[in-house]
Amino acid sequence: MRAPVLALATLVAALAGCDADASADEDDDSSDGGKADDLDPTTFGCKQVTGIALADLAAIDDPIATFLIKRAPRCASDYGELVAQLAQVDADGCAGKPQLTTRLVSDDARVDPKPDNYRTVTTRACGSRPPHALLWTLLGVNDREDMAKRSFVEMQALDRNSGLYDYWVFQGGAFEFVGNSLQARDQAIRCGACHRDGGVLMKELDDPWLHWEAAARPLPGADAIFARHGALMGNRGDGKELETLVRAGNDAIIASRIAADRRPEARAVRKLLRPLFCSEQVNLDAGGTQVDAPLSGLDADALVDPSLGVTQVLTLDPAAYTAALATVGQRLDGVPDRVDTEFAFAFPERSGFEHAYLAALQREGLVDEDLLLDVLTIDFTRPLFSDARCGLLQFVPESLPQIDAASIRAGLDAALAASAPATGSAAASLREHLADTADAPAHRERVRSFLAACNARDDQPFLEDLLRYTSLTRDLVRSTTSLIEHAEQLPRASVQVASAAHLDPATCTLAQ
Ligand code: HEC
């Protein structure tokens, strides 16, 4: 398993060599110790490494491999020593800077009077390394423990050779190399169960954050945790700055993923285009904008994929939302007497990663606006979990002699034609869409008229239908991903909804 991946990583490295982040900190990490030592396993300070042979670590150029393994004085025995080693070995460019920044997230602290679940996301940005290049997370943090004595840390770091993230586990004085972004998105390593796109994970990327700290809204319990463990946590960050950092980290991965998959010899056109057809990753968003207030409006992104480029706001009667919650029997398991999250109407949405990925495909000339809308408007009232749209990925050829928007379109059309699709099927619709290369405005018009139909409905029956549909997508996130670990994160409704349920594109009523 390992050998082909490393071979691929090396190939990617050649392509990603001009990556902006990589060139920005070219000189930096080689300042002391010297590159030669980083290549010779007999000189590595820490040799307790699993998941990769020490000799193969020469090809891995991320800050974990460099500072905690190759140049470490020895294998850190616990978290306290790990942080101390970094301060010592990775000190360049860090004088006078807070070396660590930590954000706290809790799946229950906002709504549960007895919260028992806090995680950290910590970054360390020294040298001229970007802040998204080294991250780690601690699980089940509290204000009573001796944090320095922890011996389990999940870590990820940007590899300057591959341009991808490497996922690592530090456990009891040893390091396990779990794999990289491509293996995560292929679901070939366990971290990929949640880091499904191979990037930095922030389940709730957009404001309002249900579970992260926000500058004006400290997370209950966070003061005590920072007071107890300040030295090991550093600066106190929040959802806002983490969002910027996560987007930057994911942009870096997107560029490297596309560079790897677009090589004709990779025969990976289907992987290259998967985010256009299928949802790899899911984010959580909320419709409410004020704490514990019923829903009074909705952005179009609660109903359709933002990559369609249609924006609109639906104004809603808060009383209709409260009544609709009662009709569908919504509850927040784990918190008695609560029917909703702090911000109303938490819903799964297509991830920010995929939105950025599709924009990158367009910038790189791998899809054009017409092809993008031709595909995204298939079953567009199911922006997530559309088996109809995702099923069309099989018509994308695995390999093409030339990989650009025109060849991809031609290859897709030929495969669809060869399958002689039944009238009315998703495949037949896509063929019709492809036949007209100037139908982007018409596609957008269809989406706009769907939103207008939703707006024209009476608020309460519309919201009941929307809550039923959202109950389905919440259940699908729970059952098809590992992302929802606590009942308090997402409400449940007491309704049965068919797995193919969706809002009708013409009438905005629930069809099931
Ligand atoms: C059950 C889901 C799940 C699995 C499996 C998982 N993670 Fe994560 N991880 C998360 C979530 C969720 C976050 C971000 C916090 C949030 O959004 O609540 C996160 C955050 C992180 C972070 C902080 C940076 C970031 O991406 O936000 C690191 C580092 C990390 N995980 C490493 C790992 C490694 C290494 C593995 C595999 C050994 C792994 N994770 C497996 C869910 C998971």
Coordinates of C-alpha atoms and ligand atoms in Angstrom, one line a residue:
M1 CA 0.0 0.0 0.0
R2 CA 2.7 2.4 1.1
A3 CA 5.0 2.3 -1.9
P4 CA 2.6 3.6 -4.6
V5 CA 1.4 6.4 -2.4
L6 CA 4.9 7.6 -1.9
A7 CA 5.6 7.3 -5.6
L8 CA 2.5 9.5 -6.2
A9 CA 3.5 11.9 -3.5
T10 CA 6.9 12.3 -5.2
L11 CA 5.2 13.0 -8.5
V12 CA 2.9 15.5 -6.9
A13 CA 5.9 17.1 -5.4
A14 CA 7.3 17.9 -8.8
L15 CA 4.1 19.5 -9.8
A16 CA 3.5 21.3 -6.5
G17 CA 7.0 22.7 -6.3
C18 CA 5.8 26.2 -7.3
D19 CA 3.2 26.3 -4.6
A20 CA 3.2 29.8 -3.1
D21 CA 3.3 28.6 0.5
A22 CA 6.1 26.2 -0.3
S23 CA 8.3 28.8 -1.8
A24 CA 7.6 31.4 0.8
D25 CA 9.3 29.4 3.6
E26 CA 11.9 27.6 1.4
D27 CA 14.9 28.7 3.3
D28 CA 13.5 28.7 6.7
D29 CA 13.4 25.2 8.1
S30 CA 16.8 24.3 6.7
S31 CA 18.5 27.0 8.7
D32 CA 19.9 24.8 11.6
G33 CA 20.5 21.1 11.6
G34 CA 20.9 21.1 7.8
K35 CA 19.0 19.3 5.2
A36 CA 21.5 16.4 5.0
D37 CA 20.6 15.3 8.6
D38 CA 16.9 15.4 7.7
L39 CA 17.6 12.7 5.1
D40 CA 19.7 10.4 7.1
P41 CA 17.6 8.2 9.5
T42 CA 20.6 7.3 11.7
T43 CA 20.6 11.0 12.8
F44 CA 16.9 11.3 13.6
G45 CA 16.4 12.3 17.2
C46 CA 13.1 10.3 17.5
K47 CA 13.0 6.8 15.9
Q48 CA 9.8 5.5 17.4
V49 CA 7.8 5.9 14.2
T50 CA 5.2 3.6 12.8
G51 CA 3.2 3.7 9.6
I52 CA 6.2 4.7 7.5
A53 CA 9.8 3.4 7.3
L54 CA 12.4 5.8 8.7
A55 CA 14.1 5.7 5.3
D56 CA 10.9 6.8 3.6
L57 CA 10.6 9.8 6.0
A58 CA 13.3 11.5 4.0
A59 CA 10.5 12.2 1.4
I60 CA 8.3 13.7 4.1
D61 CA 8.9 17.4 4.7
D62 CA 6.3 18.6 7.2
P63 CA 6.9 20.3 10.5
I64 CA 6.0 17.2 12.5
A65 CA 8.6 15.1 10.7
T66 CA 11.2 17.9 10.7
F67 CA 10.9 19.2 14.3
L68 CA 9.4 16.4 16.4
I69 CA 11.2 13.4 14.7
K70 CA 14.2 14.3 12.6
R71 CA 15.6 17.3 14.6
A72 CA 14.0 16.4 18.0
P73 CA 16.4 15.8 20.9
R74 CA 14.5 12.6 21.5
C75 CA 10.9 11.3 21.2
A76 CA 8.7 13.5 23.3
S77 CA 7.2 11.5 26.2
D78 CA 4.1 13.5 26.6
Y79 CA 2.2 16.6 25.4
G80 CA 4.1 18.9 27.7
E81 CA 7.5 17.8 26.3
L82 CA 6.2 17.9 22.7
V83 CA 5.3 21.6 23.2
A84 CA 8.6 22.3 24.9
Q85 CA 10.6 20.6 22.1
L86 CA 8.8 22.7 19.4
A87 CA 9.7 25.8 21.4
Q88 CA 13.3 24.7 21.4
V89 CA 13.8 23.2 17.9
D90 CA 11.3 25.3 15.9
A91 CA 12.2 28.7 17.3
D92 CA 13.1 30.5 14.2
G93 CA 11.0 33.6 13.5
C94 CA 9.1 33.1 16.7
A95 CA 10.8 35.5 19.1
G96 CA 8.3 37.7 20.7
K97 CA 5.4 36.0 19.0
P98 CA 2.8 33.9 20.9
Q99 CA 3.8 30.5 19.5
L100 CA 0.5 28.7 20.0
T101 CA -3.0 29.7 19.3
T102 CA -5.9 27.5 20.5
R103 CA -9.6 27.5 19.8
L104 CA -12.1 25.6 21.9
V105 CA -15.1 23.9 20.4
S106 CA -17.8 22.1 22.3
D107 CA -20.7 20.1 21.0
D108 CA -22.8 20.8 24.1
A109 CA -21.5 23.7 26.2
R110 CA -23.8 26.3 24.5
V111 CA -27.0 24.5 25.4
D112 CA -26.2 21.9 28.1
P113 CA -26.0 23.2 31.7
K114 CA -23.6 20.3 32.4
P115 CA -21.2 20.3 29.4
D116 CA -18.7 17.5 29.3
N117 CA -17.2 17.8 25.9
Y118 CA -14.5 20.3 24.8
R119 CA -11.9 19.9 22.0
T120 CA -9.1 22.1 21.1
V121 CA -7.6 23.1 17.7
T122 CA -4.1 24.4 18.2
T123 CA -1.8 25.9 15.6
R124 CA 1.9 26.9 15.8
A125 CA 3.1 29.3 13.3
C126 CA 6.8 30.0 13.4
G127 CA 9.4 30.7 10.8
S128 CA 7.7 32.0 7.7
R129 CA 5.4 29.0 7.8
P130 CA 1.8 29.8 7.2
P131 CA -0.5 29.3 10.3
H132 CA -2.3 26.4 8.6
A133 CA 0.9 24.3 8.2
L134 CA 0.9 22.7 11.7
L135 CA -2.2 21.9 13.6
W136 CA -3.2 19.5 16.4
T137 CA -6.3 18.7 18.4
L138 CA -6.8 17.4 22.0
L139 CA -10.1 15.6 22.8
G140 CA -12.1 15.7 26.0
V141 CA -10.2 18.6 27.5
N142 CA -11.2 19.8 31.0
D143 CA -10.0 22.3 33.6
R144 CA -9.0 19.6 36.2
E145 CA -6.5 17.5 34.2
D146 CA -2.8 17.8 34.0
M147 CA -2.7 18.6 30.3
A148 CA 1.1 18.3 30.1
K149 CA 0.8 14.6 30.9
R150 CA -1.4 13.8 28.0
S151 CA 0.0 11.2 25.7
F152 CA -2.4 11.2 22.8
V153 CA -2.5 14.0 20.2
E154 CA -4.0 13.9 16.7
M155 CA -1.9 16.1 14.4
Q156 CA -1.8 17.3 10.8
A157 CA 0.9 19.2 8.9
L158 CA 1.4 20.6 5.4
D159 CA 4.0 18.7 3.5
R160 CA 6.2 20.9 1.3
N161 CA 7.1 18.0 -0.9
S162 CA 3.6 16.9 -1.7
G163 CA 1.6 20.0 -1.0
L164 CA -0.8 17.8 0.9
Y165 CA -1.6 17.3 4.5
D166 CA 0.0 14.5 6.4
Y167 CA -2.0 13.1 9.3
W168 CA -0.1 11.9 12.3
V169 CA -0.9 10.5 15.8
F170 CA 1.4 11.1 18.7
Q171 CA 0.8 8.4 21.2
G172 CA 2.9 7.6 24.3
G173 CA 6.3 8.7 23.1
A174 CA 5.9 7.5 19.5
F175 CA 4.5 8.9 16.2
E176 CA 2.3 7.1 13.8
F177 CA 2.2 8.4 10.2
V178 CA -1.4 7.7 9.2
G179 CA -1.4 8.9 5.7
N180 CA -1.9 12.0 3.5
S181 CA -4.8 14.0 2.0
L182 CA -5.2 11.8 -1.0
Q183 CA -5.5 8.7 1.1
A184 CA -8.0 10.5 3.4
R185 CA -10.2 11.6 0.5
D186 CA -10.0 8.0 -0.9
Q187 CA -11.2 6.8 2.5
A188 CA -8.1 4.7 2.6
I189 CA -7.1 5.8 6.1
R190 CA -9.2 6.2 9.3
C191 CA -8.8 10.0 9.5
G192 CA -10.7 10.1 6.2
A193 CA -13.9 9.0 8.0
C194 CA -14.3 12.7 9.1
H195 CA -11.5 14.6 7.2
R196 CA -13.3 13.4 4.1
D197 CA -11.7 15.8 1.7
G198 CA -8.2 15.4 3.0
G199 CA -8.2 18.9 4.4
V200 CA -8.5 20.9 7.6
L201 CA -11.8 20.2 9.2
M202 CA -14.1 22.8 10.7
K203 CA -17.6 21.4 10.6
E204 CA -19.2 24.8 11.0
L205 CA -17.2 27.0 8.7
D206 CA -19.6 29.9 8.4
D207 CA -20.8 32.3 11.1
P208 CA -23.0 31.8 13.1
W209 CA -21.1 29.1 14.9
L210 CA -23.2 26.8 17.1
H211 CA -20.3 25.3 18.9
W212 CA -17.2 27.5 18.5
E213 CA -16.1 30.4 20.6
A214 CA -16.9 33.8 19.1
A215 CA -15.3 37.0 20.1
A216 CA -18.4 38.5 21.7
R217 CA -19.7 35.2 22.9
P218 CA -17.2 33.2 25.0
L219 CA -17.9 29.6 25.2
P220 CA -19.3 28.7 28.7
G221 CA -16.5 26.9 30.6
A222 CA -13.7 28.1 28.3
D223 CA -12.4 30.7 30.8
A224 CA -11.6 28.0 33.3
I225 CA -9.9 25.8 30.8
F226 CA -7.7 28.7 29.5
A227 CA -7.0 29.8 33.1
R228 CA -5.8 26.3 34.0
H229 CA -3.8 25.4 30.9
G230 CA -2.8 28.8 29.4
A231 CA 0.8 27.9 28.9
L232 CA 0.0 24.9 26.8
M233 CA -2.7 26.6 24.9
G234 CA -1.2 30.0 24.1
N235 CA -3.3 32.7 22.5
R236 CA -7.1 32.3 22.7
G237 CA -8.5 32.1 19.2
D238 CA -12.0 31.9 18.0
G239 CA -14.2 30.6 15.2
K240 CA -13.6 33.7 13.0
E241 CA -9.9 33.5 12.7
L242 CA -10.0 29.7 12.5
E243 CA -12.4 30.0 9.5
T244 CA -9.8 32.1 7.6
L245 CA -7.1 29.7 8.5
V246 CA -9.1 26.6 7.5
R247 CA -10.0 28.2 4.2
A248 CA -6.3 29.0 3.5
G249 CA -5.3 25.4 4.4
N250 CA -8.0 23.9 2.2
D251 CA -7.1 26.1 -0.7
A252 CA -3.6 24.8 -0.5
I253 CA -4.8 21.2 -0.5
I254 CA -7.3 21.8 -3.3
A255 CA -4.4 23.1 -5.6
S256 CA -2.4 20.0 -4.8
R257 CA -5.3 17.5 -5.2
I258 CA -6.1 19.0 -8.6
A259 CA -2.5 18.9 -9.7
A260 CA -2.2 15.3 -8.7
D261 CA -5.5 14.2 -10.4
R262 CA -5.2 16.1 -13.6
R263 CA -2.1 14.3 -14.7
P264 CA -3.2 12.1 -17.6
E265 CA -1.1 9.2 -16.3
A266 CA -3.0 9.3 -13.0
R267 CA -6.2 8.2 -14.8
A268 CA -8.1 10.0 -12.1
V269 CA -10.5 12.2 -14.1
R270 CA -13.4 10.8 -12.1
K271 CA -11.7 11.7 -8.8
L272 CA -10.9 15.1 -10.2
L273 CA -14.6 15.8 -10.9
R274 CA -16.2 13.9 -8.0
P275 CA -16.9 17.1 -6.0
L276 CA -18.9 18.4 -8.9
F277 CA -21.3 15.4 -8.8
C278 CA -21.1 14.1 -5.3
S279 CA -20.7 15.6 -1.8
E280 CA -17.5 14.4 -0.2
Q281 CA -17.7 16.7 2.8
V282 CA -20.5 18.3 4.7
N283 CA -20.6 21.5 6.8
L284 CA -23.2 22.5 9.4
D285 CA -24.8 25.9 9.2
A286 CA -27.6 27.6 11.0
G287 CA -30.4 29.8 9.7
G288 CA -30.9 31.8 12.9
T289 CA -28.8 34.9 13.5
Q290 CA -29.8 35.7 17.1
V291 CA -29.4 33.5 20.2
D292 CA -32.5 31.5 21.1
A293 CA -34.7 33.4 18.6
P294 CA -37.0 31.6 16.2
L295 CA -36.1 31.7 12.5
S296 CA -37.1 34.9 10.8
G297 CA -35.4 34.5 7.4
L298 CA -33.3 32.2 5.3
D299 CA -30.5 32.6 2.8
A300 CA -30.8 30.7 -0.5
D301 CA -27.8 28.5 0.6
A302 CA -30.2 26.7 3.0
L303 CA -32.1 25.5 -0.1
V304 CA -29.7 25.3 -3.0
D305 CA -26.0 24.9 -3.7
P306 CA -24.2 28.3 -3.3
S307 CA -22.0 27.3 -6.3
L308 CA -25.1 27.9 -8.5
G309 CA -24.5 31.6 -7.9
V310 CA -28.0 32.5 -7.0
T311 CA -28.5 34.6 -3.9
Q312 CA -31.8 35.6 -2.3
V313 CA -33.2 36.0 1.1
L314 CA -36.5 34.5 2.2
T315 CA -38.3 36.5 4.9
L316 CA -40.2 34.3 7.4
D317 CA -42.7 34.8 10.2
P318 CA -41.0 33.7 13.5
A319 CA -44.3 32.5 14.8
A320 CA -44.7 30.2 11.8
Y321 CA -41.3 28.6 12.6
T322 CA -42.2 28.0 16.2
A323 CA -45.5 26.4 15.1
A324 CA -43.8 24.3 12.5
L325 CA -41.3 22.9 15.1
A326 CA -44.2 21.7 17.1
T327 CA -45.9 20.1 14.2
V328 CA -42.8 18.0 13.3
G329 CA -42.1 17.3 16.9
Q330 CA -38.6 18.6 16.9
R331 CA -36.3 18.0 20.0
L332 CA -32.7 18.3 20.9
D333 CA -31.7 15.0 22.4
G334 CA -29.5 15.2 25.4
V335 CA -30.9 18.5 26.6
P336 CA -34.3 18.1 28.2
D337 CA -36.9 20.7 27.2
R338 CA -34.9 22.1 24.3
V339 CA -36.3 21.9 20.9
D340 CA -33.6 23.8 18.9
T341 CA -30.0 24.7 18.9
E342 CA -28.9 28.1 20.2
F343 CA -29.1 29.5 16.7
A344 CA -32.3 28.2 15.1
F345 CA -32.5 25.8 12.2
A346 CA -29.2 23.9 12.1
F347 CA -28.8 22.3 8.7
P348 CA -26.2 20.3 6.8
E349 CA -24.9 22.0 3.7
R350 CA -22.3 21.4 1.0
S351 CA -18.9 22.2 2.4
G352 CA -16.9 25.3 1.9
F353 CA -14.2 23.0 0.7
E354 CA -16.3 21.9 -2.2
H355 CA -17.4 25.4 -3.1
A356 CA -13.7 26.4 -3.2
Y357 CA -12.9 23.3 -5.1
L358 CA -15.4 24.0 -7.9
A359 CA -14.2 27.5 -8.2
A360 CA -10.6 26.2 -8.6
L361 CA -11.8 23.7 -11.3
Q362 CA -13.2 26.6 -13.2
R363 CA -10.1 28.8 -12.7
E364 CA -8.0 25.9 -14.0
G365 CA -10.1 25.5 -17.1
L366 CA -11.2 22.0 -16.1
V367 CA -14.9 22.9 -16.1
D368 CA -16.6 26.0 -17.5
E369 CA -19.6 27.8 -16.1
D370 CA -21.9 26.0 -18.5
L371 CA -20.7 22.5 -17.6
L372 CA -20.8 23.5 -13.9
L373 CA -24.5 24.5 -14.1
D374 CA -25.4 21.7 -16.4
V375 CA -24.4 19.2 -13.7
L376 CA -25.4 21.2 -10.5
T377 CA -28.9 21.8 -11.7
I378 CA -29.6 18.0 -12.0
D379 CA -31.7 17.4 -8.8
F380 CA -30.7 20.8 -7.6
T381 CA -33.3 20.8 -4.7
R382 CA -31.1 18.1 -3.2
P383 CA -27.8 20.0 -3.0
L384 CA -26.4 17.3 -0.7
F385 CA -26.9 13.5 -0.9
S386 CA -28.4 13.5 -4.4
D387 CA -28.0 9.9 -5.6
A388 CA -29.3 11.0 -9.0
R389 CA -26.6 13.6 -9.5
C390 CA -23.8 11.5 -7.9
G391 CA -24.8 8.5 -10.0
L392 CA -23.9 10.5 -13.1
L393 CA -20.2 10.5 -12.1
Q394 CA -19.9 7.0 -13.6
F395 CA -20.3 8.6 -17.0
V396 CA -17.1 10.7 -16.6
P397 CA -14.3 8.8 -18.3
E398 CA -11.6 7.6 -15.9
S399 CA -8.9 8.8 -18.3
L400 CA -8.7 11.1 -21.2
P401 CA -5.8 11.9 -23.5
Q402 CA -6.2 15.6 -22.8
I403 CA -7.8 16.9 -19.6
D404 CA -9.6 20.2 -20.1
A405 CA -13.2 21.4 -20.0
A406 CA -13.9 20.6 -23.7
S407 CA -12.5 17.1 -23.5
I408 CA -14.3 16.4 -20.3
R409 CA -17.6 17.6 -21.7
A410 CA -17.1 15.5 -24.9
G411 CA -16.1 12.4 -23.0
L412 CA -19.1 12.7 -20.7
D413 CA -21.5 13.3 -23.5
A414 CA -20.2 10.3 -25.5
A415 CA -20.5 8.0 -22.4
L416 CA -24.1 9.3 -21.8
A417 CA -25.0 8.7 -25.4
A418 CA -23.6 5.2 -25.4
S419 CA -25.8 4.4 -22.3
A420 CA -28.9 5.3 -24.3
P421 CA -30.6 6.8 -21.2
A422 CA -34.3 6.4 -20.6
T423 CA -36.4 9.6 -21.2
G424 CA -36.8 11.5 -18.1
S425 CA -33.8 10.0 -16.3
A426 CA -31.1 12.1 -14.8
A427 CA -28.7 10.9 -17.5
A428 CA -31.1 12.0 -20.2
S429 CA -31.5 15.4 -18.5
L430 CA -27.8 15.9 -18.4
R431 CA -27.5 15.1 -22.1
E432 CA -30.1 17.8 -22.8
H433 CA -28.2 20.2 -20.6
L434 CA -24.9 19.4 -22.4
A435 CA -26.5 19.9 -25.8
D436 CA -27.1 23.6 -25.1
T437 CA -23.8 25.3 -24.4
A438 CA -25.4 28.7 -23.6
D439 CA -28.0 27.6 -21.0
A440 CA -26.4 28.9 -17.9
P441 CA -28.8 31.9 -17.6
A442 CA -31.8 29.5 -18.1
H443 CA -30.5 27.2 -15.4
R444 CA -30.2 30.1 -13.0
E445 CA -33.6 31.2 -13.9
R446 CA -35.0 27.8 -12.9
V447 CA -33.3 28.1 -9.6
R448 CA -34.6 31.6 -9.0
S449 CA -38.2 30.5 -9.8
F450 CA -37.9 27.6 -7.3
L451 CA -36.9 30.1 -4.6
A452 CA -39.7 32.4 -5.7
A453 CA -42.1 29.5 -5.3
C454 CA -40.8 28.8 -1.8
N455 CA -41.2 32.5 -1.0
A456 CA -44.7 32.5 -2.3
R457 CA -45.9 29.7 -0.1
D458 CA -47.5 30.3 3.3
D459 CA -44.7 30.3 5.8
Q460 CA -45.9 27.5 8.2
P461 CA -46.6 24.8 5.6
F462 CA -43.4 25.7 3.8
L463 CA -41.4 25.5 7.0
E464 CA -43.0 22.2 7.9
D465 CA -41.9 20.8 4.6
L466 CA -38.4 22.3 4.9
L467 CA -38.1 20.8 8.4
R468 CA -39.1 17.4 7.2
Y469 CA -36.6 17.5 4.3
T470 CA -33.9 18.8 6.7
S471 CA -34.7 16.0 9.1
L472 CA -33.8 13.6 6.3
T473 CA -30.5 15.4 5.6
R474 CA -29.6 15.5 9.3
D475 CA -30.3 11.8 9.5
L476 CA -28.2 11.1 6.4
V477 CA -25.2 13.0 8.0
R478 CA -25.7 11.0 11.1
S479 CA -25.9 7.7 9.3
T480 CA -23.5 8.1 6.4
T481 CA -20.7 10.1 8.0
S482 CA -18.9 10.0 11.4
L483 CA -19.2 13.8 11.8
I484 CA -22.0 13.9 14.4
E485 CA -20.6 12.6 17.6
H486 CA -23.1 14.1 20.1
A487 CA -26.8 14.2 20.2
E488 CA -26.8 17.8 21.2
Q489 CA -25.3 18.9 17.9
L490 CA -28.3 18.5 15.6
P491 CA -32.0 18.4 16.4
R492 CA -34.2 15.4 15.5
A493 CA -37.9 15.5 14.4
S494 CA -40.5 12.9 15.1
V495 CA -41.4 12.3 11.4
Q496 CA -40.8 9.6 8.9
V497 CA -39.4 11.0 5.7
A498 CA -38.7 8.9 2.6
S499 CA -35.1 8.7 1.5
A500 CA -35.8 10.2 -1.9
A501 CA -37.8 13.2 -0.4
H502 CA -37.0 16.6 -1.8
L503 CA -38.7 19.9 -2.4
D504 CA -40.3 20.0 -5.8
P505 CA -38.4 22.4 -8.1
A506 CA -41.6 24.0 -9.5
T507 CA -43.8 24.2 -6.4
C508 CA -41.4 24.0 -3.5
T509 CA -43.7 21.4 -1.8
L510 CA -42.3 18.2 -0.3
A511 CA -42.3 15.4 -2.8
Q512 CA -41.8 11.9 -1.4
Ligands
HEC1 C1 -15.0 11.1 14.1 C2 -14.6 12.2 13.3 C3 -13.1 12.4 13.2 C4 -12.1 11.5 12.9 C5 -12.2 10.0 12.6 C6 -10.9 12.3 12.9 N1 -11.1 13.6 13.1 FE1 -9.7 15.1 13.3 N2 -11.2 16.4 13.7 C7 -12.6 16.1 13.7 C8 -13.3 17.3 13.8 C9 -14.8 17.4 13.9 C10 -12.4 18.4 13.9 C11 -12.6 19.9 14.0 C12 -13.3 20.3 15.2 C13 -14.8 20.6 14.8 O1 -15.1 21.1 13.7 O2 -15.6 20.3 15.7 C14 -11.1 17.7 13.8 C15 -9.9 18.4 13.9 C16 -8.7 17.9 13.8 C17 -7.4 18.6 13.8 C18 -7.3 20.1 14.0 C19 -7.2 20.7 12.7 C20 -8.5 20.6 11.9 O3 -8.5 19.8 10.9 O4 -9.5 21.2 12.3 C21 -6.4 17.7 13.6 C22 -5.0 18.0 13.5 C23 -7.0 16.4 13.4 N3 -8.4 16.5 13.5 C24 -6.3 15.2 13.2 C25 -7.0 14.0 13.0 C26 -6.2 12.8 12.7 C27 -4.7 12.7 12.6 C28 -7.1 11.8 12.5 C29 -6.9 10.3 12.2 C30 -6.0 9.6 13.1 C31 -8.4 12.4 12.7 N4 -8.3 13.7 13.0 C32 -9.6 11.7 12.7 C33 -13.1 14.9 13.5 C34 -12.5 13.7 13.3

